[in-house]
Amino acid sequence: MSVRGAAFLGIGAMVGAGIFALLGEAGTVAGSAVWLSFLIAGVVSALLGYTVVKLGVRFPSSGGIIAYLMQGFGNGRLVGIASWLGYAAAIVIVCSMVAVSFGAYATSLFVGDDAAGWWDNVFTSAVVVGMAAINLVGSRIVDKAQTVIVVLLLAVFAVFIAVTIVDIDPDLLAFSGYPSFSKILSSVALTFFAYLGFSVITFAAGDLRDPARELPRAMYGALGVTTVLYVLIALGVFGTLTVTEVIGYGETAIAEAARPALGDAGFTIMAVAALLATSSSVNATLYASGGLTAMLAQVGQFPTFFGRGSRLGPHAGLLITSGLVLVIANLVDLSAIASVGSAISLVIFLLVGVAGYRLRAEIGALAAVVLAAIALTALVLVFFAIDTARNSPETFSAILVITALAVVLDLVWK
């Protein structure tokens, strides 16, 4: 895989996973200060990205961040629980949520707002099956498909930013309307969900020709482009629509923000962008699932039927993951899943930061940068936990249940 392909893999995973699905939910917490929440989340991701790059260069593996946890903590029970958590949150939940977003936009665009509910399921299933098929061909076709999708996506977003930024209403973005800083900080756990795709880049380390040189370029390039994109889009949306309107429109808020400047054509263009973004994210996440599950089966953390020697063939992990995503995306209510997936993923990345600090001498990492990543991630988690326990106890309970399930799965398998 080329460095450009790896960077586009990350950009595609990040943009598809967050910006369309999260604006409304983040707006309920951070109000019109969502752009600031995205900026802080970008800083957290960059600090974590530094640690991940150092680990990836020293330990290149298609197993990604879980492989780094093994290096830092050994192949024991902590890594086993973290593996089930990471697989559930960063792979299955993220991919299911994004596939559902694809289904909603595809139904609205091709069938109409009055379409029967089963149309969503048809399009949701179609994107999962289609992207799984691309991944079965191999990493080279994933590289090429991702490059085409992301180039088109960035072109559409450039048009959206150009037409909305020049017409924003400064009053809608006034600091006087922002919530408390603690609210903004707690919302970072939500907006961080939009950056989860950066971890997908680490799964490409094993496919890069020169990971020591190419992995840092792919990581920092992808995070830089995505952070600027998120901040400008958030400014454009919340500078065009009120917070109440953004929350009401939900996943289609970006498309609605394009209407004033571009009319119905603007809505259609952004709907097409949503299809590109979400299909790109499904593609990247399924790509990551193959290497992750194969590695975990090889080291004994996952059942052997996930491995390359499975009766399902060398792509067993990809096929199983695709099946799980199809079931969850079509049968489970994913309305609050962003909070659950993001919080669990933050915990995993916190552990990666600790692993990086323990291995700092071996990987050549600056202790100050790694400690800053750990401290900022922990701070966001604390504020999020307090706010969620107070205002959304059902989401807090869901996080505890999924964590307990990961412990049980590890105990049963071991």
CSV table of C-alpha atoms in Angstrom, one decimal:
chain,number,residue,atom,x,y,z
A,1,MET,CA,0.0,0.0,0.0
A,2,SER,CA,1.2,3.5,-0.8
A,3,VAL,CA,1.6,6.3,1.8
A,4,ARG,CA,-1.1,8.2,0.0
A,5,GLY,CA,-3.4,5.1,0.1
A,6,ALA,CA,-2.8,4.7,3.8
A,7,ALA,CA,-3.5,8.4,4.5
A,8,PHE,CA,-6.7,8.3,2.4
A,9,LEU,CA,-7.6,5.1,4.2
A,10,GLY,CA,-7.5,7.1,7.5
A,11,ILE,CA,-9.2,10.2,6.1
A,12,GLY,CA,-12.0,8.1,4.6
A,13,ALA,CA,-12.5,6.2,7.8
A,14,MET,CA,-12.6,9.3,9.9
A,15,VAL,CA,-14.8,11.5,7.8
A,16,GLY,CA,-17.3,8.7,7.2
A,17,ALA,CA,-17.5,7.8,10.8
A,18,GLY,CA,-18.2,11.1,12.3
A,19,ILE,CA,-19.0,14.3,10.6
A,20,PHE,CA,-22.4,13.3,9.2
A,21,ALA,CA,-23.6,11.3,12.2
A,22,LEU,CA,-22.3,13.4,15.1
A,23,LEU,CA,-23.1,17.1,14.5
A,24,GLY,CA,-26.6,16.9,16.0
A,25,GLU,CA,-25.6,14.8,19.0
A,26,ALA,CA,-22.5,16.9,19.7
A,27,GLY,CA,-24.7,20.1,19.3
A,28,THR,CA,-26.9,18.9,22.2
A,29,VAL,CA,-23.9,19.1,24.5
A,30,ALA,CA,-21.5,21.7,23.1
A,31,GLY,CA,-24.1,23.9,21.3
A,32,SER,CA,-22.6,26.1,18.6
A,33,ALA,CA,-19.1,25.5,20.1
A,34,VAL,CA,-18.9,22.1,18.3
A,35,TRP,CA,-16.1,23.5,16.2
A,36,LEU,CA,-14.0,24.0,19.3
A,37,SER,CA,-14.9,20.4,20.5
A,38,PHE,CA,-13.6,19.1,17.1
A,39,LEU,CA,-10.4,21.1,17.4
A,40,ILE,CA,-9.7,19.8,20.9
A,41,ALA,CA,-10.5,16.2,19.8
A,42,GLY,CA,-8.0,16.8,16.9
A,43,VAL,CA,-5.3,17.8,19.4
A,44,VAL,CA,-6.0,14.6,21.5
A,45,SER,CA,-5.9,12.5,18.3
A,46,ALA,CA,-2.6,14.1,17.2
A,47,LEU,CA,-0.9,13.4,20.6
A,48,LEU,CA,-2.2,9.8,20.5
A,49,GLY,CA,-1.2,9.6,16.9
A,50,TYR,CA,2.4,10.4,17.8
A,51,THR,CA,2.5,7.5,20.3
A,52,VAL,CA,0.8,5.2,17.8
A,53,VAL,CA,3.3,6.1,15.0
A,54,LYS,CA,6.3,5.5,17.3
A,55,LEU,CA,4.9,2.1,18.2
A,56,GLY,CA,3.9,1.3,14.6
A,57,VAL,CA,7.4,2.1,13.3
A,58,ARG,CA,9.0,-0.1,15.9
A,59,PHE,CA,6.4,-2.9,15.7
A,60,PRO,CA,4.9,-2.8,12.3
A,61,SER,CA,1.9,-5.2,12.2
A,62,SER,CA,-1.4,-5.7,10.5
A,63,GLY,CA,-2.8,-6.2,14.0
A,64,GLY,CA,-2.7,-2.4,14.7
A,65,ILE,CA,-3.1,-1.0,18.2
A,66,ILE,CA,-3.8,-4.3,19.9
A,67,ALA,CA,-0.4,-5.5,18.8
A,68,TYR,CA,1.1,-2.5,20.5
A,69,LEU,CA,-0.8,-3.3,23.7
A,70,MET,CA,0.8,-6.8,23.6
A,71,GLN,CA,4.2,-5.2,23.4
A,72,GLY,CA,3.5,-3.0,26.4
A,73,PHE,CA,1.6,-5.3,28.7
A,74,GLY,CA,2.3,-8.8,27.4
A,75,ASN,CA,-0.2,-11.3,25.9
A,76,GLY,CA,-2.3,-11.6,29.0
A,77,ARG,CA,-5.8,-11.0,30.3
A,78,LEU,CA,-5.7,-7.2,30.1
A,79,VAL,CA,-4.9,-7.4,26.4
A,80,GLY,CA,-7.7,-10.0,26.0
A,81,ILE,CA,-10.3,-7.8,27.5
A,82,ALA,CA,-9.0,-4.8,25.6
A,83,SER,CA,-9.1,-6.8,22.4
A,84,TRP,CA,-12.8,-7.7,22.7
A,85,LEU,CA,-13.6,-4.1,23.7
A,86,GLY,CA,-11.7,-2.6,20.8
A,87,TYR,CA,-13.2,-5.1,18.3
A,88,ALA,CA,-16.7,-4.4,19.6
A,89,ALA,CA,-16.3,-0.6,19.7
A,90,ALA,CA,-13.9,0.5,17.0
A,91,ILE,CA,-14.8,-2.2,14.4
A,92,VAL,CA,-18.3,-3.6,14.8
A,93,ILE,CA,-20.1,-0.6,16.4
A,94,VAL,CA,-18.4,2.0,14.2
A,95,CYS,CA,-19.0,0.1,11.0
A,96,SER,CA,-22.6,-0.6,11.9
A,97,MET,CA,-23.3,3.0,12.7
A,98,VAL,CA,-21.8,4.2,9.5
A,99,ALA,CA,-23.6,1.6,7.4
A,100,VAL,CA,-26.9,2.7,8.9
A,101,SER,CA,-26.0,6.3,7.9
A,102,PHE,CA,-25.4,5.2,4.4
A,103,GLY,CA,-28.7,3.5,4.3
A,104,ALA,CA,-30.6,6.6,5.5
A,105,TYR,CA,-28.9,8.9,2.9
A,106,ALA,CA,-29.3,6.4,0.1
A,107,THR,CA,-33.0,6.0,0.8
A,108,SER,CA,-33.6,9.7,1.0
A,109,LEU,CA,-31.7,10.3,-2.3
A,110,PHE,CA,-32.9,7.4,-4.4
A,111,VAL,CA,-36.3,6.5,-3.1
A,112,GLY,CA,-37.6,9.6,-1.2
A,113,ASP,CA,-38.4,10.7,2.3
A,114,ASP,CA,-41.7,8.7,2.3
A,115,ALA,CA,-40.0,5.4,1.5
A,116,ALA,CA,-40.8,2.3,3.5
A,117,GLY,CA,-38.5,1.6,6.4
A,118,TRP,CA,-37.1,-1.6,4.8
A,119,TRP,CA,-35.4,0.4,2.1
A,120,ASP,CA,-32.9,1.6,4.8
A,121,ASN,CA,-32.1,-2.0,5.5
A,122,VAL,CA,-31.6,-2.8,1.8
A,123,PHE,CA,-29.1,0.0,1.3
A,124,THR,CA,-27.4,-0.7,4.6
A,125,SER,CA,-26.9,-4.3,3.7
A,126,ALA,CA,-25.8,-3.4,0.2
A,127,VAL,CA,-22.9,-1.2,1.3
A,128,VAL,CA,-21.6,-3.8,3.8
A,129,VAL,CA,-21.7,-6.6,1.2
A,130,GLY,CA,-20.2,-4.4,-1.5
A,131,MET,CA,-17.3,-3.1,0.6
A,132,ALA,CA,-16.6,-6.7,1.9
A,133,ALA,CA,-16.3,-7.8,-1.7
A,134,ILE,CA,-13.7,-5.1,-2.4
A,135,ASN,CA,-11.7,-6.2,0.6
A,136,LEU,CA,-11.7,-9.8,-0.5
A,137,VAL,CA,-9.8,-8.8,-3.6
A,138,GLY,CA,-6.9,-7.4,-1.6
A,139,SER,CA,-5.2,-4.3,-0.2
A,140,ARG,CA,-4.2,-2.9,-3.6
A,141,ILE,CA,-7.8,-2.6,-4.7
A,142,VAL,CA,-8.7,-1.1,-1.3
A,143,ASP,CA,-6.0,1.5,-1.9
A,144,LYS,CA,-7.3,2.4,-5.3
A,145,ALA,CA,-11.0,2.4,-4.3
A,146,GLN,CA,-10.2,4.5,-1.2
A,147,THR,CA,-8.2,7.1,-3.2
A,148,VAL,CA,-11.0,7.6,-5.7
A,149,ILE,CA,-13.6,8.0,-3.1
A,150,VAL,CA,-11.7,10.3,-0.8
A,151,VAL,CA,-10.6,12.6,-3.7
A,152,LEU,CA,-14.2,13.0,-4.8
A,153,LEU,CA,-15.3,13.5,-1.1
A,154,LEU,CA,-12.7,16.2,-0.4
A,155,ALA,CA,-13.7,18.1,-3.6
A,156,VAL,CA,-17.4,18.1,-2.5
A,157,PHE,CA,-16.5,19.3,1.0
A,158,ALA,CA,-14.3,22.0,-0.5
A,159,VAL,CA,-17.3,23.4,-2.4
A,160,PHE,CA,-19.5,23.1,0.7
A,161,ILE,CA,-16.9,25.0,2.9
A,162,ALA,CA,-16.4,27.7,0.2
A,163,VAL,CA,-20.1,28.5,-0.1
A,164,THR,CA,-21.0,28.3,3.6
A,165,ILE,CA,-18.0,30.1,5.3
A,166,VAL,CA,-18.6,33.3,3.3
A,167,ASP,CA,-22.3,33.4,4.3
A,168,ILE,CA,-22.1,32.5,8.0
A,169,ASP,CA,-24.0,34.5,10.6
A,170,PRO,CA,-21.5,35.6,13.3
A,171,ASP,CA,-24.3,35.9,15.8
A,172,LEU,CA,-24.9,32.2,15.6
A,173,LEU,CA,-21.3,31.5,16.6
A,174,ALA,CA,-21.1,34.2,19.3
A,175,PHE,CA,-19.1,33.1,22.4
A,176,SER,CA,-21.9,34.4,24.6
A,177,GLY,CA,-24.0,31.5,23.4
A,178,TYR,CA,-21.5,28.8,24.2
A,179,PRO,CA,-22.0,26.4,27.2
A,180,SER,CA,-19.5,26.0,30.0
A,181,PHE,CA,-16.0,24.8,29.2
A,182,SER,CA,-16.7,21.6,31.1
A,183,LYS,CA,-19.6,20.9,28.8
A,184,ILE,CA,-17.4,21.5,25.7
A,185,LEU,CA,-14.7,19.3,27.2
A,186,SER,CA,-17.1,16.5,27.9
A,187,SER,CA,-18.4,16.7,24.3
A,188,VAL,CA,-14.9,15.9,23.1
A,189,ALA,CA,-15.6,12.2,23.9
A,190,LEU,CA,-18.3,12.5,21.3
A,191,THR,CA,-16.3,14.3,18.6
A,192,PHE,CA,-13.4,12.0,19.2
A,193,PHE,CA,-15.6,9.4,17.7
A,194,ALA,CA,-15.1,11.2,14.4
A,195,TYR,CA,-11.4,10.7,14.6
A,196,LEU,CA,-11.4,6.9,15.4
A,197,GLY,CA,-10.5,6.1,11.8
A,198,PHE,CA,-6.9,7.3,12.4
A,199,SER,CA,-6.2,4.0,14.2
A,200,VAL,CA,-7.1,2.2,10.9
A,201,ILE,CA,-3.8,3.6,9.4
A,202,THR,CA,-1.9,1.5,11.9
A,203,PHE,CA,-3.4,-1.6,10.4
A,204,ALA,CA,-1.8,-0.7,7.1
A,205,ALA,CA,1.7,-0.7,8.6
A,206,GLY,CA,2.3,-4.3,7.6
A,207,ASP,CA,1.4,-3.4,4.0
A,208,LEU,CA,3.6,-0.3,3.7
A,209,ARG,CA,7.0,-0.6,1.9
A,210,ASP,CA,8.9,1.5,4.4
A,211,PRO,CA,6.8,1.9,7.7
A,212,ALA,CA,9.5,4.0,9.4
A,213,ARG,CA,9.2,6.7,6.8
A,214,GLU,CA,5.7,6.3,5.4
A,215,LEU,CA,3.6,5.6,8.5
A,216,PRO,CA,4.3,9.0,10.2
A,217,ARG,CA,3.6,10.8,6.9
A,218,ALA,CA,0.3,9.0,6.4
A,219,MET,CA,-0.8,9.5,10.1
A,220,TYR,CA,0.0,13.2,10.4
A,221,GLY,CA,-1.2,14.0,6.9
A,222,ALA,CA,-4.6,12.3,7.5
A,223,LEU,CA,-5.1,13.9,11.0
A,224,GLY,CA,-4.1,17.4,9.7
A,225,VAL,CA,-6.5,17.3,6.7
A,226,THR,CA,-9.3,15.8,8.8
A,227,THR,CA,-9.0,18.3,11.7
A,228,VAL,CA,-9.1,21.4,9.4
A,229,LEU,CA,-12.0,19.8,7.5
A,230,TYR,CA,-14.1,19.2,10.6
A,231,VAL,CA,-13.5,22.6,12.1
A,232,LEU,CA,-14.5,24.4,8.9
A,233,ILE,CA,-17.5,22.2,8.3
A,234,ALA,CA,-18.7,22.8,11.9
A,235,LEU,CA,-18.3,26.5,11.5
A,236,GLY,CA,-20.2,26.4,8.2
A,237,VAL,CA,-23.1,24.3,9.6
A,238,PHE,CA,-23.5,26.1,13.0
A,239,GLY,CA,-23.0,29.5,11.3
A,240,THR,CA,-25.8,28.7,8.9
A,241,LEU,CA,-28.3,26.8,11.1
A,242,THR,CA,-29.3,27.3,14.7
A,243,VAL,CA,-28.4,24.7,17.2
A,244,THR,CA,-32.0,23.6,17.4
A,245,GLU,CA,-32.2,23.1,13.7
A,246,VAL,CA,-28.9,21.2,13.6
A,247,ILE,CA,-30.2,18.9,16.3
A,248,GLY,CA,-33.5,18.5,14.5
A,249,TYR,CA,-32.0,17.6,11.2
A,250,GLY,CA,-29.5,15.2,12.7
A,251,GLU,CA,-27.6,13.2,10.1
A,252,THR,CA,-28.8,15.4,7.3
A,253,ALA,CA,-27.7,18.7,8.9
A,254,ILE,CA,-24.8,19.2,6.6
A,255,ALA,CA,-27.0,18.7,3.5
A,256,GLU,CA,-29.6,21.2,4.9
A,257,ALA,CA,-26.8,23.7,5.6
A,258,ALA,CA,-26.0,23.7,1.9
A,259,ARG,CA,-29.6,24.6,0.8
A,260,PRO,CA,-29.4,28.4,1.5
A,261,ALA,CA,-26.5,28.8,-0.9
A,262,LEU,CA,-27.0,26.0,-3.4
A,263,GLY,CA,-30.7,25.2,-3.2
A,264,ASP,CA,-31.9,21.6,-3.6
A,265,ALA,CA,-28.9,20.9,-5.7
A,266,GLY,CA,-26.8,21.6,-2.6
A,267,PHE,CA,-28.7,19.0,-0.6
A,268,THR,CA,-28.3,16.5,-3.4
A,269,ILE,CA,-24.5,17.1,-3.7
A,270,MET,CA,-24.0,16.7,0.1
A,271,ALA,CA,-26.2,13.6,0.1
A,272,VAL,CA,-23.8,12.1,-2.5
A,273,ALA,CA,-20.9,13.2,-0.3
A,274,ALA,CA,-22.5,11.3,2.6
A,275,LEU,CA,-22.7,8.2,0.5
A,276,LEU,CA,-19.1,8.5,-0.5
A,277,ALA,CA,-18.0,9.2,3.1
A,278,THR,CA,-19.9,6.4,4.7
A,279,SER,CA,-19.0,3.8,2.1
A,280,SER,CA,-15.4,4.8,2.4
A,281,SER,CA,-15.6,4.4,6.2
A,282,VAL,CA,-17.2,0.9,5.9
A,283,ASN,CA,-14.4,0.0,3.4
A,284,ALA,CA,-11.6,1.1,5.7
A,285,THR,CA,-13.1,-0.5,8.9
A,286,LEU,CA,-13.7,-3.8,7.2
A,287,TYR,CA,-10.1,-3.7,5.9
A,288,ALA,CA,-8.8,-3.2,9.5
A,289,SER,CA,-11.0,-6.1,10.8
A,290,GLY,CA,-9.2,-8.7,8.7
A,291,GLY,CA,-5.7,-8.0,10.0
A,292,LEU,CA,-6.9,-7.5,13.6
A,293,THR,CA,-8.9,-10.7,14.0
A,294,ALA,CA,-6.2,-12.8,12.2
A,295,MET,CA,-3.5,-11.6,14.6
A,296,LEU,CA,-5.7,-12.0,17.7
A,297,ALA,CA,-6.6,-15.6,16.6
A,298,GLN,CA,-2.9,-16.3,16.0
A,299,VAL,CA,-1.8,-15.3,19.5
A,300,GLY,CA,-4.7,-17.0,21.2
A,301,GLN,CA,-6.8,-14.0,22.2
A,302,PHE,CA,-9.6,-14.8,19.8
A,303,PRO,CA,-11.1,-18.2,18.8
A,304,THR,CA,-9.2,-19.9,16.0
A,305,PHE,CA,-12.2,-19.7,13.6
A,306,PHE,CA,-11.3,-15.9,13.3
A,307,GLY,CA,-7.8,-16.9,12.0
A,308,ARG,CA,-6.5,-17.4,8.5
A,309,GLY,CA,-6.6,-21.2,8.9
A,310,SER,CA,-10.3,-21.2,9.6
A,311,ARG,CA,-12.7,-23.3,7.6
A,312,LEU,CA,-14.1,-20.0,6.3
A,313,GLY,CA,-10.8,-19.4,4.5
A,314,PRO,CA,-8.0,-16.8,4.8
A,315,HIS,CA,-10.6,-14.0,5.1
A,316,ALA,CA,-12.5,-15.5,8.0
A,317,GLY,CA,-12.2,-12.5,10.2
A,318,LEU,CA,-13.5,-10.2,7.5
A,319,LEU,CA,-16.4,-12.4,6.7
A,320,ILE,CA,-17.4,-12.8,10.4
A,321,THR,CA,-17.1,-9.1,11.0
A,322,SER,CA,-19.2,-8.4,7.9
A,323,GLY,CA,-21.9,-10.8,9.2
A,324,LEU,CA,-21.9,-9.2,12.7
A,325,VAL,CA,-22.2,-5.7,11.1
A,326,LEU,CA,-25.1,-6.8,9.0
A,327,VAL,CA,-27.0,-8.2,12.0
A,328,ILE,CA,-26.3,-5.3,14.3
A,329,ALA,CA,-26.9,-2.6,11.7
A,330,ASN,CA,-30.3,-4.0,10.7
A,331,LEU,CA,-31.6,-5.2,14.1
A,332,VAL,CA,-30.1,-3.0,16.9
A,333,ASP,CA,-31.1,0.6,17.7
A,334,LEU,CA,-27.8,2.6,17.2
A,335,SER,CA,-29.1,6.0,18.4
A,336,ALA,CA,-26.8,6.3,21.4
A,337,ILE,CA,-24.0,4.1,20.1
A,338,ALA,CA,-21.7,6.9,19.2
A,339,SER,CA,-21.2,7.7,22.9
A,340,VAL,CA,-20.6,4.1,23.8
A,341,GLY,CA,-18.2,3.5,21.0
A,342,SER,CA,-16.2,6.7,21.6
A,343,ALA,CA,-15.9,6.2,25.3
A,344,ILE,CA,-14.7,2.6,25.0
A,345,SER,CA,-12.2,3.6,22.3
A,346,LEU,CA,-10.8,6.4,24.5
A,347,VAL,CA,-10.2,3.8,27.1
A,348,ILE,CA,-8.3,1.6,24.6
A,349,PHE,CA,-6.2,4.6,23.4
A,350,LEU,CA,-5.5,5.5,27.0
A,351,LEU,CA,-4.0,2.0,27.5
A,352,VAL,CA,-2.0,2.4,24.2
A,353,GLY,CA,-0.6,5.7,25.7
A,354,VAL,CA,0.5,3.9,28.8
A,355,ALA,CA,2.0,1.1,26.7
A,356,GLY,CA,3.9,3.7,24.7
A,357,TYR,CA,5.2,5.3,27.9
A,358,ARG,CA,6.4,2.0,29.2
A,359,LEU,CA,8.2,1.4,25.9
A,360,ARG,CA,9.3,5.0,25.4
A,361,ALA,CA,13.0,4.2,25.4
A,362,GLU,CA,12.7,1.3,22.9
A,363,ILE,CA,10.5,3.3,20.5
A,364,GLY,CA,12.4,6.6,20.8
A,365,ALA,CA,9.3,8.6,22.0
A,366,LEU,CA,9.5,11.8,23.9
A,367,ALA,CA,8.1,11.2,27.4
A,368,ALA,CA,6.5,14.6,27.7
A,369,VAL,CA,4.4,14.1,24.5
A,370,VAL,CA,3.3,10.7,25.5
A,371,LEU,CA,2.4,11.9,29.0
A,372,ALA,CA,0.5,14.8,27.6
A,373,ALA,CA,-1.5,12.4,25.4
A,374,ILE,CA,-2.3,10.2,28.5
A,375,ALA,CA,-3.3,13.2,30.7
A,376,LEU,CA,-5.5,14.8,28.1
A,377,THR,CA,-7.3,11.6,27.2
A,378,ALA,CA,-7.9,10.8,30.9
A,379,LEU,CA,-9.2,14.3,31.5
A,380,VAL,CA,-11.7,14.0,28.6
A,381,LEU,CA,-12.8,10.6,29.9
A,382,VAL,CA,-13.4,11.9,33.4
A,383,PHE,CA,-15.5,14.9,32.2
A,384,PHE,CA,-17.4,12.6,29.9
A,385,ALA,CA,-18.1,10.0,32.6
A,386,ILE,CA,-19.4,12.6,35.0
A,387,ASP,CA,-21.6,14.3,32.5
A,388,THR,CA,-23.0,11.0,31.1
A,389,ALA,CA,-23.7,9.5,34.5
A,390,ARG,CA,-25.7,12.7,35.4
A,391,ASN,CA,-27.5,13.3,32.1
A,392,SER,CA,-27.6,10.0,30.2
A,393,PRO,CA,-27.5,7.1,32.7
A,394,GLU,CA,-28.7,4.6,30.1
A,395,THR,CA,-25.6,5.3,27.9
A,396,PHE,CA,-23.4,5.0,31.0
A,397,SER,CA,-25.0,1.7,31.8
A,398,ALA,CA,-24.5,0.5,28.2
A,399,ILE,CA,-20.8,1.2,28.5
A,400,LEU,CA,-20.6,-0.8,31.8
A,401,VAL,CA,-22.5,-3.7,30.2
A,402,ILE,CA,-20.3,-3.8,27.1
A,403,THR,CA,-17.2,-3.8,29.4
A,404,ALA,CA,-18.6,-6.6,31.5
A,405,LEU,CA,-19.4,-8.6,28.3
A,406,ALA,CA,-15.8,-8.2,27.2
A,407,VAL,CA,-14.6,-9.6,30.5
A,408,VAL,CA,-17.0,-12.5,30.2
A,409,LEU,CA,-15.9,-13.3,26.6
A,410,ASP,CA,-12.3,-13.3,27.6
A,411,LEU,CA,-13.0,-15.6,30.6
A,412,VAL,CA,-15.1,-18.0,28.5
A,413,TRP,CA,-12.6,-18.2,25.7
A,414,LYS,CA,-9.5,-18.5,27.9
